[in-house]
Amino acid sequence: MCQYANMFTETIIEWYKENKRDLPWRDSSDPYLIWISEVILQQTRVVQGYDYFLRFIGRFPDVSTLADAEEDEVMKYWQGLGYYSRARNLHAAAKSMNGVFPKTYPEVLALKGVGEYTAAAICSFAYNMPYAVVDGNVYRVLSRYFGIETPIDSTAGKKLFTELANEMLDKKQPALYNQGIMDFGAIQCTPQSPDCLFCPLSVGCSALSKGLVTVLPVKQHKTKSTNRYFNYIYVRAGAHTFINKRTDNDIWKNLFELPLIETSSSLPEEEFLALPEFQTLFAPGEQPVVRPVCREVKHILSHRVIYANFYEVILPEGTASFGKFQKIKAEELERYAVSRLVHAFIEKYIDLK
DNA sequence: GTCCAGGAAA
DNA sequence: TTTCCTGGAC
């Protein structure tokens, strides 16, 4: 009698034993470490998240350490990873645990920032519970092997693929199977140019026999993006500069930035300098020296295109201008978590000494 | 330059 | 359904 539910499941597990990636969060059954790694890997590739994981757990090795930290420091450790709500939710969830990581699926699912995928990953990897993971890799592998053309971002698709994933799951060794199918998707059944020639599942693969490999998985949405126009002001007032913390429900929430004026279109320098929003930043009678540093820097997010202009403003030490912003020593700018856009500007154009 | 991969929440 | 980001492939 066959040891596994079916050939698909058996092949995935055998393939995994030969080809598994050696990663620092693998072979650990510490739910905290698995949680951190899974949240970092949400919407993030292993190569990009690897170093972040090591630094993060080096500083926050357990639930209590993370819960006791300041959110600004957590954000700083997340700087550059993107989707910053993940860091805010991670911190909030740690605070909610009272030092103990939850031990049941419903409790894990209830954590902020933990959805069905992450809950299944934590419970199967840490506790060996029989919950099938359904991530982008799983959608791809299943849709191709079984030739399913239902869009993966439809309600029907989510239900169908979740059911199929749980059917294929090896209930006796869910951790092995779950990690197997995700690595299989990441290494063998890749989005572009998958290695069908040497694929152990090529014989039964529906997409391969029907020529649908490049078509599957099917997605129905295409995200439309809108333009935004940001004008950043780097102030130099002696040894000091000014920053702002983004607290609104908008992109880069709870990150810091240089003083910013958003406009509805890209303004030429003269028009920008004449804006009341710009003029009122200055104390009466102040005569600032303004210099455009770089213009029309294009920064692309999934659903936004930001065109950024950067201006340098020289003011005397102790100026009364920019009173509504946080005044810091320019050399301490690197202590604050900022977006890639702002960080790239600081790196390239600013001498912090 | 364009396209695309990768989950959660509201 | 839309809103959150970044980086790598081409």
XYZ file of C-alpha atoms (C1' of nucleotides) in Angstrom:
373
model
C 0.000 0.000 0.000
C 1.135 3.477 -0.823
C 2.559 5.408 2.114
C 1.059 8.676 0.857
C -2.380 9.889 -0.094
C -1.412 10.099 -3.732
C 1.413 10.383 -6.230
C 1.378 14.191 -6.215
C 1.925 14.407 -2.467
C 4.558 11.687 -2.465
C 6.490 13.324 -5.283
C 6.466 16.723 -3.554
C 7.847 15.217 -0.349
C 10.508 13.151 -2.084
C 11.545 16.164 -4.149
C 11.752 18.281 -0.996
C 14.026 15.844 0.800
C 16.501 16.170 -2.068
C 16.141 19.873 -2.835
C 15.129 21.742 0.308
C 16.687 25.129 0.910
C 18.738 25.435 4.035
C 17.276 28.470 5.782
C 17.833 29.783 9.310
C 14.151 29.452 10.294
C 13.862 25.905 8.971
C 14.004 22.944 11.326
C 13.066 25.214 14.194
C 9.868 24.516 16.055
C 9.919 27.826 17.913
C 6.628 29.463 16.921
C 8.093 32.920 17.552
C 10.917 32.454 15.052
C 8.553 30.879 12.519
C 6.104 33.748 12.966
C 8.780 36.396 12.403
C 10.143 34.608 9.349
C 6.686 34.127 7.830
C 5.677 37.748 8.298
C 8.966 38.912 6.774
C 8.379 36.546 3.859
C 4.861 37.877 3.222
C 5.185 39.671 -0.100
C 8.939 39.377 0.166
C 11.465 37.039 -1.432
C 13.824 34.937 0.632
C 16.917 36.689 -0.758
C 15.514 40.037 0.291
C 14.268 38.986 3.728
C 17.150 36.754 4.819
C 19.381 39.404 6.404
C 16.399 41.260 7.868
C 15.356 38.072 9.670
C 18.783 37.549 11.246
C 19.068 41.162 12.366
C 15.505 41.225 13.653
C 15.757 38.125 15.830
C 19.241 39.196 16.935
C 17.685 42.319 18.455
C 14.260 40.835 19.334
C 14.938 37.163 20.181
C 11.591 36.429 21.821
C 8.032 37.656 22.356
C 8.823 39.660 25.488
C 11.782 41.507 23.981
C 9.677 42.526 21.000
C 6.717 43.508 23.172
C 8.914 45.704 25.367
C 10.569 47.534 22.459
C 9.596 50.984 21.181
C 7.656 50.899 17.925
C 10.072 53.378 16.326
C 12.911 50.918 16.878
C 10.899 48.057 15.397
C 10.203 50.251 12.372
C 13.903 51.017 12.064
C 14.668 47.292 11.871
C 12.012 47.024 9.165
C 13.267 50.021 7.160
C 13.521 49.152 3.466
C 11.414 45.984 3.617
C 8.182 47.666 2.546
C 4.585 47.025 3.618
C 5.265 48.659 6.966
C 1.929 47.636 8.468
C 3.600 44.245 8.901
C 6.026 45.739 11.419
C 3.316 47.668 13.258
C 1.117 44.564 13.452
C 4.022 42.382 14.554
C 4.746 44.724 17.429
C 1.076 45.036 18.420
C 0.611 41.255 18.297
C 3.674 40.690 20.489
C 2.216 43.093 23.045
C -1.061 41.152 23.016
C 0.557 37.804 23.902
C 1.538 38.381 27.536
C 4.873 36.744 26.849
C 3.427 33.450 25.577
C 2.919 32.545 21.936
C -0.621 31.176 21.335
C -0.964 27.437 20.772
C -4.179 26.943 18.775
C -5.050 27.778 15.169
C -7.912 30.189 16.003
C -5.732 32.095 18.462
C -2.850 32.309 15.998
C -5.224 33.441 13.227
C -6.542 36.164 15.531
C -3.116 37.795 15.827
C -2.792 41.126 14.038
C -1.205 40.696 10.637
C -1.747 36.928 10.593
C -4.106 35.667 7.908
C -4.981 32.143 6.833
C -1.682 31.522 5.084
C 0.516 32.633 7.974
C -1.643 30.863 10.578
C -1.391 27.602 8.617
C 2.366 28.025 8.234
C 2.914 28.669 11.950
C 0.620 25.868 13.145
C 1.976 23.272 10.729
C 5.669 24.168 11.078
C 5.700 24.763 14.833
C 2.975 22.401 16.065
C 2.682 19.945 13.151
C -1.038 20.653 12.853
C -2.765 19.583 9.589
C -3.446 22.972 7.991
C -2.465 23.365 4.331
C -0.653 26.571 3.374
C -1.997 28.392 0.329
C 0.445 31.030 -0.892
C 1.477 32.210 -4.358
C 3.673 29.146 -4.829
C 0.848 26.757 -3.953
C -1.585 28.501 -6.316
C 0.933 28.182 -9.109
C 1.877 24.540 -8.552
C -1.706 23.338 -8.077
C -3.186 25.383 -10.923
C -0.570 24.057 -13.322
C -0.491 20.430 -12.244
C -4.283 20.104 -12.160
C -4.886 22.505 -15.065
C -7.224 24.806 -13.139
C -8.110 28.023 -14.928
C -10.259 29.528 -12.181
C -8.698 32.934 -11.310
C -6.702 32.659 -8.085
C -7.843 36.106 -6.937
C -11.551 35.279 -7.159
C -13.654 34.074 -4.250
C -14.367 30.807 -6.042
C -10.666 30.335 -6.776
C -9.605 30.888 -3.178
C -12.151 28.311 -1.983
C -11.284 25.782 -4.673
C -7.508 25.990 -4.181
C -7.779 25.906 -0.387
C -9.871 22.730 -0.578
C -7.513 21.125 -3.069
C -4.474 22.067 -0.993
C -6.020 20.427 2.069
C -6.839 17.306 0.044
C -3.248 17.024 -1.105
C -1.840 17.751 2.361
C -0.019 14.878 4.043
C -1.900 14.897 7.354
C 0.826 12.877 9.089
C 3.652 15.215 8.139
C 2.060 18.572 7.280
C 5.242 20.551 7.990
C 7.230 18.522 5.485
C 4.561 18.689 2.787
C 3.774 22.389 3.241
C 7.410 23.448 3.071
C 7.884 21.023 0.188
C 5.220 22.475 -2.089
C 6.367 26.043 -1.402
C 10.008 25.274 -2.150
C 8.883 23.332 -5.202
C 7.079 26.436 -6.440
C 10.024 28.682 -5.639
C 12.710 26.500 -7.217
C 11.167 24.102 -9.743
C 7.752 25.410 -10.797
C 8.805 29.069 -11.020
C 6.591 31.874 -12.399
C 8.799 32.440 -15.440
C 10.544 29.633 -17.328
C 9.859 26.763 -14.937
C 12.161 23.743 -15.214
C 9.619 21.392 -16.815
C 12.354 19.390 -18.541
C 13.639 18.015 -15.258
C 10.384 18.160 -13.291
C 9.400 15.015 -11.364
C 5.725 15.963 -11.826
C 5.908 16.564 -15.585
C 4.267 13.212 -16.432
C 0.955 14.066 -14.786
C 1.113 17.843 -15.296
C -2.032 19.102 -17.002
C -0.611 22.521 -17.916
C 2.419 20.960 -19.575
C 0.375 18.590 -21.725
C -2.067 21.337 -22.728
C 0.556 24.035 -23.285
C -0.870 26.205 -20.504
C 2.267 26.564 -18.366
C 2.764 30.221 -19.246
C -0.963 30.967 -18.849
C -1.440 29.516 -15.367
C -2.172 30.626 -12.759
C -4.900 32.957 -14.075
C -5.370 36.338 -12.366
C -8.294 38.609 -13.094
C -7.203 41.964 -11.663
C -4.760 44.408 -13.016
C -4.033 47.153 -10.549
C -4.372 50.651 -11.883
C -2.023 53.208 -10.466
C -2.374 56.902 -9.826
C 0.243 59.634 -9.754
C 1.261 61.670 -6.722
C 3.594 64.628 -6.546
C 5.813 65.024 -3.481
C 8.016 68.021 -2.778
C 10.514 67.331 -0.011
C 12.430 70.041 1.800
C 15.780 69.297 3.318
C 16.448 72.081 5.808
C 19.898 72.884 7.025
C 19.820 75.154 10.077
C 23.373 75.004 11.363
C 23.818 71.486 12.722
C 20.070 70.854 12.714
C 17.391 69.695 10.327
C 13.663 68.965 10.504
C 11.666 65.770 10.103
C 8.059 64.642 10.309
C 6.452 61.362 11.341
C 3.758 60.128 8.935
C 0.883 59.212 11.199
C -2.063 59.349 8.768
C -3.539 56.240 7.179
C -1.506 56.610 4.035
C 1.615 55.091 2.519
C 4.628 54.777 4.807
C 2.545 55.201 7.971
C 4.716 55.677 11.077
C 7.870 56.198 9.081
C 9.725 59.506 9.226
C 10.394 61.839 6.316
C 11.693 65.267 5.422
C 9.156 68.117 5.518
C 6.808 67.440 2.619
C 4.353 69.410 0.533
C 2.188 67.313 -1.742
C 0.793 68.988 -4.846
C -1.788 67.847 -7.378
C 0.639 68.197 -10.258
C 4.352 68.570 -10.822
C 5.204 72.193 -10.211
C 8.140 74.087 -11.691
C 10.515 75.520 -9.120
C 9.149 79.115 -9.217
C 5.545 78.000 -8.766
C 6.462 75.723 -5.882
C 8.422 78.441 -4.081
C 5.426 80.770 -4.436
C 2.968 78.332 -2.828
C 1.368 79.615 0.389
C 2.006 76.151 1.941
C 5.695 76.707 1.304
C 5.793 80.409 2.262
C 4.067 79.857 5.601
C 6.756 77.400 6.701
C 9.011 80.393 7.297
C 9.011 82.835 10.167
C 8.189 86.439 9.161
C 11.137 88.221 7.608
C 13.198 85.068 7.170
C 15.249 85.064 3.971
C 16.043 81.431 3.196
C 18.500 80.263 0.568
C 16.658 77.711 -1.552
C 18.277 75.318 -3.997
C 16.595 72.567 -6.016
C 18.676 69.429 -5.502
C 16.943 66.956 -7.763
C 13.679 66.949 -9.662
C 11.138 64.443 -10.948
C 12.551 61.432 -9.139
C 10.206 58.592 -10.100
C 9.347 56.153 -7.315
C 7.000 53.312 -8.202
C 4.747 51.458 -5.793
C 2.278 48.781 -6.827
C -0.595 51.214 -7.060
C 1.102 54.619 -7.056
C 3.704 56.476 -9.037
C 5.360 59.185 -6.997
C 7.202 62.029 -8.660
C 9.431 63.670 -6.075
C 11.274 66.969 -6.069
C 13.860 67.711 -3.413
C 14.801 71.217 -2.289
C 17.543 72.271 0.059
C 16.809 75.223 2.316
C 19.544 76.980 4.299
C 18.455 78.758 7.474
C 20.312 80.181 10.460
C 20.854 77.979 13.500
C 18.035 78.551 15.969
C 15.553 79.625 13.303
C 11.900 79.994 14.219
C 10.847 78.567 10.851
C 9.573 74.976 10.431
C 8.180 75.174 13.964
C 5.590 72.449 13.391
C 8.276 69.879 12.551
C 10.518 67.821 14.779
C 13.958 69.406 15.093
C 16.871 66.990 15.181
C 20.628 67.070 14.695
C 21.327 66.388 11.021
C 23.908 63.772 11.950
C 21.166 61.803 13.735
C 18.979 61.529 10.645
C 20.084 57.933 10.053
C 18.533 56.852 13.364
C 15.031 57.310 12.006
C 13.163 54.809 9.839
C 12.418 56.348 6.449
C 11.105 55.152 3.095
C 13.415 53.950 0.335
C 12.707 57.161 -1.549
C 13.838 59.409 1.290
C 16.714 57.132 2.214
C 18.048 57.130 -1.325
C 18.016 60.933 -1.324
C 19.828 61.123 2.018
C 22.451 58.627 0.886
C 23.083 60.294 -2.417
C 22.829 63.997 -1.763
C 23.340 64.726 1.889
C 26.557 65.038 3.789
C 25.378 64.406 7.337
C 28.476 65.788 9.022
C 12.274 52.136 -19.072
C 8.099 48.063 -18.058
C 6.391 43.967 -15.796
C 5.823 41.166 -12.157
C 5.985 38.502 -7.574
C 4.403 38.297 -3.042
C -0.594 38.233 1.968
C -3.406 40.963 5.089
C -6.859 44.161 6.231
C -10.519 47.330 5.737
C -12.264 45.654 -4.142
C -8.688 48.539 -2.921
C -4.715 49.778 -0.262
C -0.660 48.918 1.494
C 6.176 48.605 -0.894
C 10.417 46.965 -2.889
C 13.528 44.810 -5.948
C 14.685 41.826 -9.640
C 13.972 40.093 -14.456
C 13.787 41.630 -18.965
